[in-house]
mmCIF file of C-alpha atoms in Angstrom:
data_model
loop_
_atom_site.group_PDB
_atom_site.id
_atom_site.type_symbol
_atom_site.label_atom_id
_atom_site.label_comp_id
_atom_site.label_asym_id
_atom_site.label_seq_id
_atom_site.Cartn_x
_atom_site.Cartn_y
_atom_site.Cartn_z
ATOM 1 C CA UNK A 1 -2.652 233.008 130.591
ATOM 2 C CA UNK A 2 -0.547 232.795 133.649
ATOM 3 C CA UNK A 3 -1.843 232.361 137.405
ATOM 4 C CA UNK A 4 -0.058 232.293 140.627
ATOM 5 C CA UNK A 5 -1.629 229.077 142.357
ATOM 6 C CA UNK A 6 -1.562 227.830 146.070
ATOM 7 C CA UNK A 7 -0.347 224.603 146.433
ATOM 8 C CA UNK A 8 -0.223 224.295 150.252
ATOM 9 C CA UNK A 9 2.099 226.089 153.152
ATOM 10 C CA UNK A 10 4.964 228.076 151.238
ATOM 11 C CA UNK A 11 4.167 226.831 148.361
ATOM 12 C CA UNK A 12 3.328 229.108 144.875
ATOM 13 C CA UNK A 13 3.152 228.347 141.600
ATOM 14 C CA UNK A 14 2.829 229.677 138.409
ATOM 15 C CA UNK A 15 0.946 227.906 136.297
ATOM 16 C CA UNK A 16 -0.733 228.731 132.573
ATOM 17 C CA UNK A 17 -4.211 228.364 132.492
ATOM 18 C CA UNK A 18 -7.205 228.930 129.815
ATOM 19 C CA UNK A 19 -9.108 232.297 130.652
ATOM 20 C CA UNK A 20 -12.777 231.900 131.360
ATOM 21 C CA UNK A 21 -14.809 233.395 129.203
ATOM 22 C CA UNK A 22 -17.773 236.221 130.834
ATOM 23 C CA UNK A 23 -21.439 234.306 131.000
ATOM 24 C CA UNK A 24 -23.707 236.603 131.510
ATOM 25 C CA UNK A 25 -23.943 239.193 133.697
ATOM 26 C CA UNK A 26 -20.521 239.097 133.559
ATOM 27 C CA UNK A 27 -16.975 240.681 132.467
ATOM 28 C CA UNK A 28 -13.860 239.552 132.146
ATOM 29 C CA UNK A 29 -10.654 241.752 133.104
ATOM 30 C CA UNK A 30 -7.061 242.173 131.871
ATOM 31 C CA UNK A 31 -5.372 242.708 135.196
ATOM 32 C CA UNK A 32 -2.710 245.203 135.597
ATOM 33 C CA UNK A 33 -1.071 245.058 138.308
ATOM 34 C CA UNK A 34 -2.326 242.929 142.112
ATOM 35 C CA UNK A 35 -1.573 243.608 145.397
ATOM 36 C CA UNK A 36 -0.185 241.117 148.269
ATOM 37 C CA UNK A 37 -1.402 242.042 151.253
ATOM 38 C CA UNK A 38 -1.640 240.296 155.006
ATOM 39 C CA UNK A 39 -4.397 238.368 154.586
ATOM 40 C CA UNK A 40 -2.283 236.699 151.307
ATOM 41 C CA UNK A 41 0.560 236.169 153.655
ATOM 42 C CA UNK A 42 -2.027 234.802 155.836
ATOM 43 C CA UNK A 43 -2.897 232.161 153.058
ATOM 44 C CA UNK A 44 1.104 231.642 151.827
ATOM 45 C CA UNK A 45 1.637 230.752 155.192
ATOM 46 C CA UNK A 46 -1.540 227.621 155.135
ATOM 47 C CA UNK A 47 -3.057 229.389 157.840
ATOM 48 C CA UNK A 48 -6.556 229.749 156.018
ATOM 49 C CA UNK A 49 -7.040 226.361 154.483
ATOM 50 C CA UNK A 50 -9.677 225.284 155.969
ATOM 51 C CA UNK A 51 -11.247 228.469 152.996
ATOM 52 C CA UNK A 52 -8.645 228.083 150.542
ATOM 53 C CA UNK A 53 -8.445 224.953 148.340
ATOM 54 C CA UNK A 54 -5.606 223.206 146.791
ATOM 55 C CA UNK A 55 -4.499 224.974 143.569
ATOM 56 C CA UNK A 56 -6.619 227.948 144.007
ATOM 57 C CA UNK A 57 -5.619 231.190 142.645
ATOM 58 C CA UNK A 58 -5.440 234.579 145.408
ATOM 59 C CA UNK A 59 -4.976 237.993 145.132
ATOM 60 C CA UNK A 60 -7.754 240.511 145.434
ATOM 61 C CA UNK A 61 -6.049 244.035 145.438
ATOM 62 C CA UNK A 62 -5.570 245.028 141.523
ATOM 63 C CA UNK A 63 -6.573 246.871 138.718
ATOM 64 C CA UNK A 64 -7.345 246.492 135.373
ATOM 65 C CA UNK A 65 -8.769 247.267 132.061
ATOM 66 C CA UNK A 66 -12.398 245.426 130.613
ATOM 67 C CA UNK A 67 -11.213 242.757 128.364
ATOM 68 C CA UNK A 68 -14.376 241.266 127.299
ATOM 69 C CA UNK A 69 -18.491 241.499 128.647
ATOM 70 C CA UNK A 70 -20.260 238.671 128.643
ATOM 71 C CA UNK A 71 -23.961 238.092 127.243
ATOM 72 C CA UNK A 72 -26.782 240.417 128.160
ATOM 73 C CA UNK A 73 -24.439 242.866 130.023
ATOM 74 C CA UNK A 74 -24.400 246.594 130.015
ATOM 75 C CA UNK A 75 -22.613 249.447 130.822
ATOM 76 C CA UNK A 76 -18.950 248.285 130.349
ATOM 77 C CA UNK A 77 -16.484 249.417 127.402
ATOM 78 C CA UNK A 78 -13.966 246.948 125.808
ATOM 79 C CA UNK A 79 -10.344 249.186 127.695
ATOM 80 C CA UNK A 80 -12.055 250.493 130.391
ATOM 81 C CA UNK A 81 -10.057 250.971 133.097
ATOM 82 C CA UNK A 82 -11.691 249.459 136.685
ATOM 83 C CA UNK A 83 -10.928 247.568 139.742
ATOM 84 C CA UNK A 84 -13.015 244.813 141.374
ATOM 85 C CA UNK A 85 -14.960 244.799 145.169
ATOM 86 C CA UNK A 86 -14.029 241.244 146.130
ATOM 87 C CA UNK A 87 -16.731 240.853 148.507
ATOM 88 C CA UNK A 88 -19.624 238.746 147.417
ATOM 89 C CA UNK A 89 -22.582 237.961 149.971
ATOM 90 C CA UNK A 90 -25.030 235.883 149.991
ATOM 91 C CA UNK A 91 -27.767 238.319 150.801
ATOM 92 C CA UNK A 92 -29.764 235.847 153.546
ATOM 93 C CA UNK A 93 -28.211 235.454 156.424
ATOM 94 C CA UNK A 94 -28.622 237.385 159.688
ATOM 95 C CA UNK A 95 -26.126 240.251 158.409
ATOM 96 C CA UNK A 96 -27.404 240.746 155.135
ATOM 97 C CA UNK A 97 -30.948 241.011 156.326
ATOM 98 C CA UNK A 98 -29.855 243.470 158.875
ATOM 99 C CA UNK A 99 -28.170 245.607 156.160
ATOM 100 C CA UNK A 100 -24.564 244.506 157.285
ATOM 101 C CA UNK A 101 -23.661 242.393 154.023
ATOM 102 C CA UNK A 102 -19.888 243.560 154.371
ATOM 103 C CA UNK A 103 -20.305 241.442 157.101
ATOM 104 C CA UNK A 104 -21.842 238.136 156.148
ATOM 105 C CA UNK A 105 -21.926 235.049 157.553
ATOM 106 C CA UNK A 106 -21.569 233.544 154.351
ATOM 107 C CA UNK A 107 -19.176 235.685 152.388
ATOM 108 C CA UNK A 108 -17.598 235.257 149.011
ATOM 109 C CA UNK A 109 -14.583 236.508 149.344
ATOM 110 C CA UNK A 110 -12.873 236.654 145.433
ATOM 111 C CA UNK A 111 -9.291 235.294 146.045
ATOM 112 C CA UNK A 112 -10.414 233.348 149.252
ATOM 113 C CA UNK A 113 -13.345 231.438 148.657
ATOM 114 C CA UNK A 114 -13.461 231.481 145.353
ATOM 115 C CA UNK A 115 -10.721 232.368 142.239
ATOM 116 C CA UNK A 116 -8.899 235.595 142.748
ATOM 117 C CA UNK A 117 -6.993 238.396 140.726
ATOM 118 C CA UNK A 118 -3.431 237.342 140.381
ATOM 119 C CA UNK A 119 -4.110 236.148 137.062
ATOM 120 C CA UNK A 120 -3.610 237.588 133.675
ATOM 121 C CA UNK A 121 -7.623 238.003 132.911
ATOM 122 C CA UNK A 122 -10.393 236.925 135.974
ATOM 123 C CA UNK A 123 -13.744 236.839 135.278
ATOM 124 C CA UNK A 124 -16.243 238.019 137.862
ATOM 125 C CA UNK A 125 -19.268 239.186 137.871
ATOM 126 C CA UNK A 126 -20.069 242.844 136.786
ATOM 127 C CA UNK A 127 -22.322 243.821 139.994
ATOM 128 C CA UNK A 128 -18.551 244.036 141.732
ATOM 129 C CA UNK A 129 -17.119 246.292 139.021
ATOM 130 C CA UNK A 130 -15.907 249.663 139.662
ATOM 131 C CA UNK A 131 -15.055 251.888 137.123
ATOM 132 C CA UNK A 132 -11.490 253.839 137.321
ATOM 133 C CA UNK A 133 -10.670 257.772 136.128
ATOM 134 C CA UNK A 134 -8.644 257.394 132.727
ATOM 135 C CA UNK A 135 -5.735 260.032 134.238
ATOM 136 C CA UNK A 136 -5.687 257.352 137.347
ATOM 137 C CA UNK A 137 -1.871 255.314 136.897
ATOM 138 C CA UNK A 138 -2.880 251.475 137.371
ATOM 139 C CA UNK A 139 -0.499 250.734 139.833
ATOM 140 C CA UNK A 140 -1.566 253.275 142.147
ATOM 141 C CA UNK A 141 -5.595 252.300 141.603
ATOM 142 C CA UNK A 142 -4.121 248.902 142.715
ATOM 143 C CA UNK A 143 -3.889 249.844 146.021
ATOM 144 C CA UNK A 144 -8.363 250.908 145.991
ATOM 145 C CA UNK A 145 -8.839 248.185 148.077
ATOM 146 C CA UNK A 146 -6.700 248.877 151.085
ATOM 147 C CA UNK A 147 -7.759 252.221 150.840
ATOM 148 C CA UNK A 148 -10.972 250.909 151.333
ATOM 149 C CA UNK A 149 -9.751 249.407 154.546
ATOM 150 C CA UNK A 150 -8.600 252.050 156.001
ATOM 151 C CA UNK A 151 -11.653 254.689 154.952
ATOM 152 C CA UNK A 152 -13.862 251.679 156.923
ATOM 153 C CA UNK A 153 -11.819 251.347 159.586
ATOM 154 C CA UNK A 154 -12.072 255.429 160.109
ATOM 155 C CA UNK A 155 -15.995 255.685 159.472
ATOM 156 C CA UNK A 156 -16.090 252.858 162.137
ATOM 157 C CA UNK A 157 -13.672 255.210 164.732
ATOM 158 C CA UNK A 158 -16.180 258.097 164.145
ATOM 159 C CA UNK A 159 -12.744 260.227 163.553
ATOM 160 C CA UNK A 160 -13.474 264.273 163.326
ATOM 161 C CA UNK A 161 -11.171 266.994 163.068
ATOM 162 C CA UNK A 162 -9.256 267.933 166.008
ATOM 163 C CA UNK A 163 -9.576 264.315 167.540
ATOM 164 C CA UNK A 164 -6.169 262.701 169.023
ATOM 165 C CA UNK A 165 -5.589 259.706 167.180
ATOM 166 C CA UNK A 166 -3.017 256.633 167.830
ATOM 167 C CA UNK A 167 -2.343 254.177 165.001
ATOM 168 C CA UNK A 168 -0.520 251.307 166.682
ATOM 169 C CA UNK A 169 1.252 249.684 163.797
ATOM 170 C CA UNK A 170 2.977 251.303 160.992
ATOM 171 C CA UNK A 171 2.373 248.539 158.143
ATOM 172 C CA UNK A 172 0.425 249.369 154.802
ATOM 173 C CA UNK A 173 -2.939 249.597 156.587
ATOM 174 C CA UNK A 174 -2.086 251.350 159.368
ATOM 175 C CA UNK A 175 0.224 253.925 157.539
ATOM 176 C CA UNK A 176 -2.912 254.385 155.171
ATOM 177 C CA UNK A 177 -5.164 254.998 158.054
ATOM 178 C CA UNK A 178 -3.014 257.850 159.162
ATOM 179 C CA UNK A 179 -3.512 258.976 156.220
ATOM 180 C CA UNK A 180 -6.820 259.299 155.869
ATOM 181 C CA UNK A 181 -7.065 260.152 159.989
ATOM 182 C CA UNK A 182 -5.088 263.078 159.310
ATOM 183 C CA UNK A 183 -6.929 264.120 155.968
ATOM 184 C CA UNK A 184 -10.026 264.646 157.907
ATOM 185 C CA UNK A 185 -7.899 267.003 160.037
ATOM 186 C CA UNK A 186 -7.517 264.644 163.176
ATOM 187 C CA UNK A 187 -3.962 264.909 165.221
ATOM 188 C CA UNK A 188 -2.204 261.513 164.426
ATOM 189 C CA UNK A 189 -0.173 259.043 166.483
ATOM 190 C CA UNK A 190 2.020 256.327 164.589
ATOM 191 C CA UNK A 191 3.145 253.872 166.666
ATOM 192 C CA UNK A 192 5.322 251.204 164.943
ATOM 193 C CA UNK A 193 8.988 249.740 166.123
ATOM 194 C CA UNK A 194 10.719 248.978 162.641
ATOM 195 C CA UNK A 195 12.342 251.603 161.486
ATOM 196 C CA UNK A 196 12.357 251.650 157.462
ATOM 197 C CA UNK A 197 8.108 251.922 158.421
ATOM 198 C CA UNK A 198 9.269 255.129 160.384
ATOM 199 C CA UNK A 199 11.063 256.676 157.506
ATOM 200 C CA UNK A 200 7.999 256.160 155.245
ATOM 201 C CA UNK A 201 5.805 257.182 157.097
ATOM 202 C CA UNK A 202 7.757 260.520 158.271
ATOM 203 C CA UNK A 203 8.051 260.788 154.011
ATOM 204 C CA UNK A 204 4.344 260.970 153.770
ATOM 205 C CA UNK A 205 3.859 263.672 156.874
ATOM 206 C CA UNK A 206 2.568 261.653 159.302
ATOM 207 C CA UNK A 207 4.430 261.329 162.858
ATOM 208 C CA UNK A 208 5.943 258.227 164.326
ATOM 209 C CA UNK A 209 7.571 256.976 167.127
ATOM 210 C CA UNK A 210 9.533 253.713 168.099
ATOM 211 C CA UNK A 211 7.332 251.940 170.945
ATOM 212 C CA UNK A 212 10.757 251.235 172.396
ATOM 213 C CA UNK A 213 12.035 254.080 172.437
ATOM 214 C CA UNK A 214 9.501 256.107 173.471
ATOM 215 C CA UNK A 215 6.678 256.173 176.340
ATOM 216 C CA UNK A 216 3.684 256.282 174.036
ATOM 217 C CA UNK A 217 1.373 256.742 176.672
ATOM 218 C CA UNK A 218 3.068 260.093 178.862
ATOM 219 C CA UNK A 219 3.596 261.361 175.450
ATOM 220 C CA UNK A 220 -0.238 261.231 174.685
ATOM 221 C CA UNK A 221 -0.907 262.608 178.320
ATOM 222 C CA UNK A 222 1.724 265.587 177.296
ATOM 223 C CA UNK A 223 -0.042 266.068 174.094
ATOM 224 C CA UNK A 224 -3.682 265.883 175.745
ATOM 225 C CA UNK A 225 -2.778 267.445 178.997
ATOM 226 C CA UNK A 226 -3.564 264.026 180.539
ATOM 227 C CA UNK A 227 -6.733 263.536 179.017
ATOM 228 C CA UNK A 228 -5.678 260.693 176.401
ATOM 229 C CA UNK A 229 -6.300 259.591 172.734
ATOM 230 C CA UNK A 230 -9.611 259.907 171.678
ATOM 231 C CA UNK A 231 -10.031 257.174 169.009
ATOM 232 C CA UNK A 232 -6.938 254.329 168.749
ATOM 233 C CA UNK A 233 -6.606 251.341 166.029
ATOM 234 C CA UNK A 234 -4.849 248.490 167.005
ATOM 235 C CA UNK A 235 -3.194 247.392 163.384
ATOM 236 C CA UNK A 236 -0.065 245.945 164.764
ATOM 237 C CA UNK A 237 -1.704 242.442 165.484
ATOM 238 C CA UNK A 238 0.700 241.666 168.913
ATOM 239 C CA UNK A 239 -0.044 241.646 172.124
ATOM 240 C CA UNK A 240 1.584 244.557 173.480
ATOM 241 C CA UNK A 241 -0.226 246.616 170.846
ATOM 242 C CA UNK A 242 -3.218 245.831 171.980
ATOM 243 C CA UNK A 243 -2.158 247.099 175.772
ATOM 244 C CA UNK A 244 -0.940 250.388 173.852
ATOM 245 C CA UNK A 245 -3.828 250.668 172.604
ATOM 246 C CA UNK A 246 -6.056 250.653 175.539
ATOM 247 C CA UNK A 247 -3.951 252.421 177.769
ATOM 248 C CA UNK A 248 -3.637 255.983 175.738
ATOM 249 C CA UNK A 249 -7.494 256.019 175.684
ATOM 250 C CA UNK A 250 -9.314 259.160 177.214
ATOM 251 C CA UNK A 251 -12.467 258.952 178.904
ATOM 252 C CA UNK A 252 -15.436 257.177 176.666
ATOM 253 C CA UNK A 253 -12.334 256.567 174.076
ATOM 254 C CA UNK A 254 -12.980 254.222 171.118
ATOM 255 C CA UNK A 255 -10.619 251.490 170.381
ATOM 256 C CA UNK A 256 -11.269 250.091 166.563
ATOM 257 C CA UNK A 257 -10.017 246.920 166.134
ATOM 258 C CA UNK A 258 -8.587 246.164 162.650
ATOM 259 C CA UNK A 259 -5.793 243.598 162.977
ATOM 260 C CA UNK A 260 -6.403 240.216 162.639
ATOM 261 C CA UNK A 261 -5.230 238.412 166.359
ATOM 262 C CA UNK A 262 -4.571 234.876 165.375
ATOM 263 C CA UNK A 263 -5.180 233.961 169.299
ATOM 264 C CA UNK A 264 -7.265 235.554 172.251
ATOM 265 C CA UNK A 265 -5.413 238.602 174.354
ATOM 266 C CA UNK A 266 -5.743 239.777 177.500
ATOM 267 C CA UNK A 267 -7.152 242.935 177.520
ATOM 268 C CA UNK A 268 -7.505 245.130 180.656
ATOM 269 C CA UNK A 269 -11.224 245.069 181.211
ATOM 270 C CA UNK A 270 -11.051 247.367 184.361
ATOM 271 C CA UNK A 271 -10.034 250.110 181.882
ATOM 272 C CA UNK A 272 -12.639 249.736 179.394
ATOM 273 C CA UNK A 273 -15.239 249.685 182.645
ATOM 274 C CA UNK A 274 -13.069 252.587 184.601
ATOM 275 C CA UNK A 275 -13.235 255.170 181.837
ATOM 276 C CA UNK A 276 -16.177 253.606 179.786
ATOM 277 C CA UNK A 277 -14.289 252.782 176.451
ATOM 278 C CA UNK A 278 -16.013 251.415 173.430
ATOM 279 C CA UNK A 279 -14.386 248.386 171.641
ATOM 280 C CA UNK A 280 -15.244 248.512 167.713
ATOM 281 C CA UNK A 281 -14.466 245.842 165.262
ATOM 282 C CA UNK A 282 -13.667 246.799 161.581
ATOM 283 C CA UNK A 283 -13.688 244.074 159.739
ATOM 284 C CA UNK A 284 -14.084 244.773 155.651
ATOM 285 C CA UNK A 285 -15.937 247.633 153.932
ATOM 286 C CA UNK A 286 -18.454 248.537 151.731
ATOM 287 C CA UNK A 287 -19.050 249.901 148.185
ATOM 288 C CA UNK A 288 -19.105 253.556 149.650
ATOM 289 C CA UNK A 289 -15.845 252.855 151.082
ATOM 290 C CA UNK A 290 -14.422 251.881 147.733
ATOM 291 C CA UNK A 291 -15.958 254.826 145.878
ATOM 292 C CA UNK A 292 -14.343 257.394 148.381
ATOM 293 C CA UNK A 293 -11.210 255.352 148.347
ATOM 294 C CA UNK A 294 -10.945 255.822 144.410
ATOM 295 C CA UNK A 295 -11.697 259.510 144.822
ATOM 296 C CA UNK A 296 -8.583 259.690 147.182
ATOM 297 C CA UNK A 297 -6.624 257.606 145.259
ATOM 298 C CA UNK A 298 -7.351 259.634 142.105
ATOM 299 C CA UNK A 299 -7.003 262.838 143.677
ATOM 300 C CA UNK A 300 -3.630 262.718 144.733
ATOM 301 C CA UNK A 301 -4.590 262.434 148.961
ATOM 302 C CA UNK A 302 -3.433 259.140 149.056
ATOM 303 C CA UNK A 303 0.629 259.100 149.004
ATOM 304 C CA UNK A 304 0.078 255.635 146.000
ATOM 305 C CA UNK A 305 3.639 256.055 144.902
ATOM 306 C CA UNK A 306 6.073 256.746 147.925
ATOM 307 C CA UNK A 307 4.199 253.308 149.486
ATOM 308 C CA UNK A 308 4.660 251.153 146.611
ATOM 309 C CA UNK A 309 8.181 249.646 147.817
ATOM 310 C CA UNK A 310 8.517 246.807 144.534
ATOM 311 C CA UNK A 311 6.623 246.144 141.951
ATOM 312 C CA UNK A 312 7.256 242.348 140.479
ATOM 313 C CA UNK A 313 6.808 240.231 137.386
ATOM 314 C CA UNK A 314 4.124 237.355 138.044
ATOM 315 C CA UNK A 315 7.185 234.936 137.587
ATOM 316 C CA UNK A 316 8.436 236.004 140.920
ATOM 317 C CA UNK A 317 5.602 235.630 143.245
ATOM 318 C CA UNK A 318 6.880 233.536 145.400
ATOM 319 C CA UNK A 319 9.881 236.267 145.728
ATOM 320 C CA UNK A 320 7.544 239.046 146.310
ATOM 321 C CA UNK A 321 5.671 237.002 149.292
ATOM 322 C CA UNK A 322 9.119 236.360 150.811
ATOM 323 C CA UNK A 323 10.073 240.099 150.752
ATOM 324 C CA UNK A 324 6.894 241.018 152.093
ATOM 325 C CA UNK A 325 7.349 239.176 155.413
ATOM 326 C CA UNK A 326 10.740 239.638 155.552
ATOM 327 C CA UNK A 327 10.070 243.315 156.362
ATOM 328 C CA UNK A 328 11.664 246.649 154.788
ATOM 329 C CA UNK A 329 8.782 247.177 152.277
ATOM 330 C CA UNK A 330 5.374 248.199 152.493
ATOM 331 C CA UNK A 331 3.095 248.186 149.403
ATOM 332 C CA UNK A 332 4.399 244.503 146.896
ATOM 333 C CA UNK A 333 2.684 244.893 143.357
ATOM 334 C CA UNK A 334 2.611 241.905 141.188
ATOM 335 C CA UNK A 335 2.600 243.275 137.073
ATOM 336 C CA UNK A 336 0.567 241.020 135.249
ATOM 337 C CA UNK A 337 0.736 243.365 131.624
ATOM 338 C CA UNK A 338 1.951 241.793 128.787
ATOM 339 C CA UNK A 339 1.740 238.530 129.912
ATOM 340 C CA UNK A 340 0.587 235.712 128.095
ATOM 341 C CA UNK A 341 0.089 237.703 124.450
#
């Protein structure tokens, strides 16, 4: 089979590799079709390996279809169609006895920590199986996972209908949390500069304006008659996101925090103590989150096919990373069908 391997800072390669065949109490899957997203970009770049060891294989958005089930395992059919919760914890630490394993100290992460999908078949173990609808297109169930993200990331915000909401950042996740913002019938915000993120995300009904261009904050006042955002996620990972972000808050506003900050920021603390704002971190999800995010997926609420910008052959990973942080795409699916029979 063929595998898209790290091999340090910029680095991908493709190499063929023997599958591994299901032990027990596990399956092995024929992957579709995998996702890049920023926390691959994060590993292309050799920012993460201090988790990620030489010639390991990544990728954890994909889909699939049940290839073969290993000894004494149940409740899987050779064809299925599923896709795979990458989070495996260890179930002892101070999270997971608190009932937080999303969250564990000690995580598993498939395609971090341990091998990951972009790989013609990847065994794993069935507990983090999730079975697919039949009528569900594989390359749209590839993008489950960041559903996921962005279903968390709203539980965590507490978003109802009617609530003002501000995304800052208009990239895959935030664009997916407007989404699902908006499904529940909240007023949405997109903030994002680039301008090909604009036109997608104006294609999908959600409403965004260039940070600058545009006075994000009078035009929340405007819209709130000066009362502010009531629930804002900072997606866009900079700096002067994260001052957006604070400063269209209303009174007792939440700010979720779902971008990854690669250094400390100064945040305007006076604020938060001024008008009594709540910080929230969102960090993962759990299997709830994946379950709803495969019922939006499946049902159509999730707009799978006008954010899938390119969809690749495994052979050119490496020019599927470079297009995805070389901007003007959102959604880059590897298509690992076919290969290797």
């Amino acid at each position: 089979m063929k595998a898209v391997v790290y091999r340090g800072a910029r680095d991908l390669g493709i190499e063929d590799r023997e599958p591994v065949p299901p032990g027990p109490g596990q399956v092995r899957i024929e992957v579709a079709y995998t996702g890049i997203c920023g926390t691959d970009l994060h590993i292309y770049h050799g920012d993460m390996d201090a988790r990620v060891g030489d010639s390991a294989i990544i990728g954890h958005e994909m889909s699939g279809r049940i290839a073969a089930v290993g000894p004494d395992t149940t409740g899987w059919t050779i064809g299925a169609p599923v896709t795979v919760l990458p989070t495996r914890p260890c179930g002892k630490c101070a999270a997971c006895q608190r009932g937080h394993s999303h969250v564990c100290h000690a995580m598993n992460f498939l395609g971090i920590d341990s091998p990951g999908a972009m790989q013609s078949y990847w065994t794993v173990p069935a507990e983090l199986v999730l079975p697919l609808p039949e009528d569900l297109p594989l390359d749209h169930a590839a993008l489950v996972e960041p559903v996921a993200v962005a279903v968390h990331d709203v539980r965590r915000g507490k978003v109802t209908a009617d609530d003002q909401v501000v995304v800052v950042g208009g990239g895959p996740v935030g664009a997916l949390i407007a989404v699902v913002a908006q499904g529940r019938g909240a007023r949405v915000l997109l903030v994002e500069p680039d301008p090909f993120r604009r036109e997608v995300a104006a294609g999908i009904g959600i409403e965004a304006v260039d940070p600058g261009a545009t006075d994000v904050v009078a035009l929340v006042d405007e819209r709130t008659n000066g009362a502010g955002a009531d629930i804002a996620f900072e997606v866009s990972g900079s700096a002067g996101g994260v001052t957006t972000a604070v400063d269209v808050l209303t009174t007792r506003g939440r700010l979720v925090m779902v971008a990854i900050h690669p250094r400390p920021r100064e945040v305007n603390l006076h604020r938060f103590f001024w008008r009594e704002l709540e910080l929230l971190g969102a960090r993962l999800y759990q299997r709830d989150d994946m379950v709803e995010a495969i019922r939006l997926v499946a049902s159509g609420a999730i707009p799978a096919q006008q954010l899938i910008s390119r969809v690749e052959p495994v052979e050119a990973a490496g020019a599927a990373f470079t297009a995805l942080e070389g901007g003007g795409v959102m959604k880059v699916l590897l298509d690992l069908r076919e290969v290797g029979k």
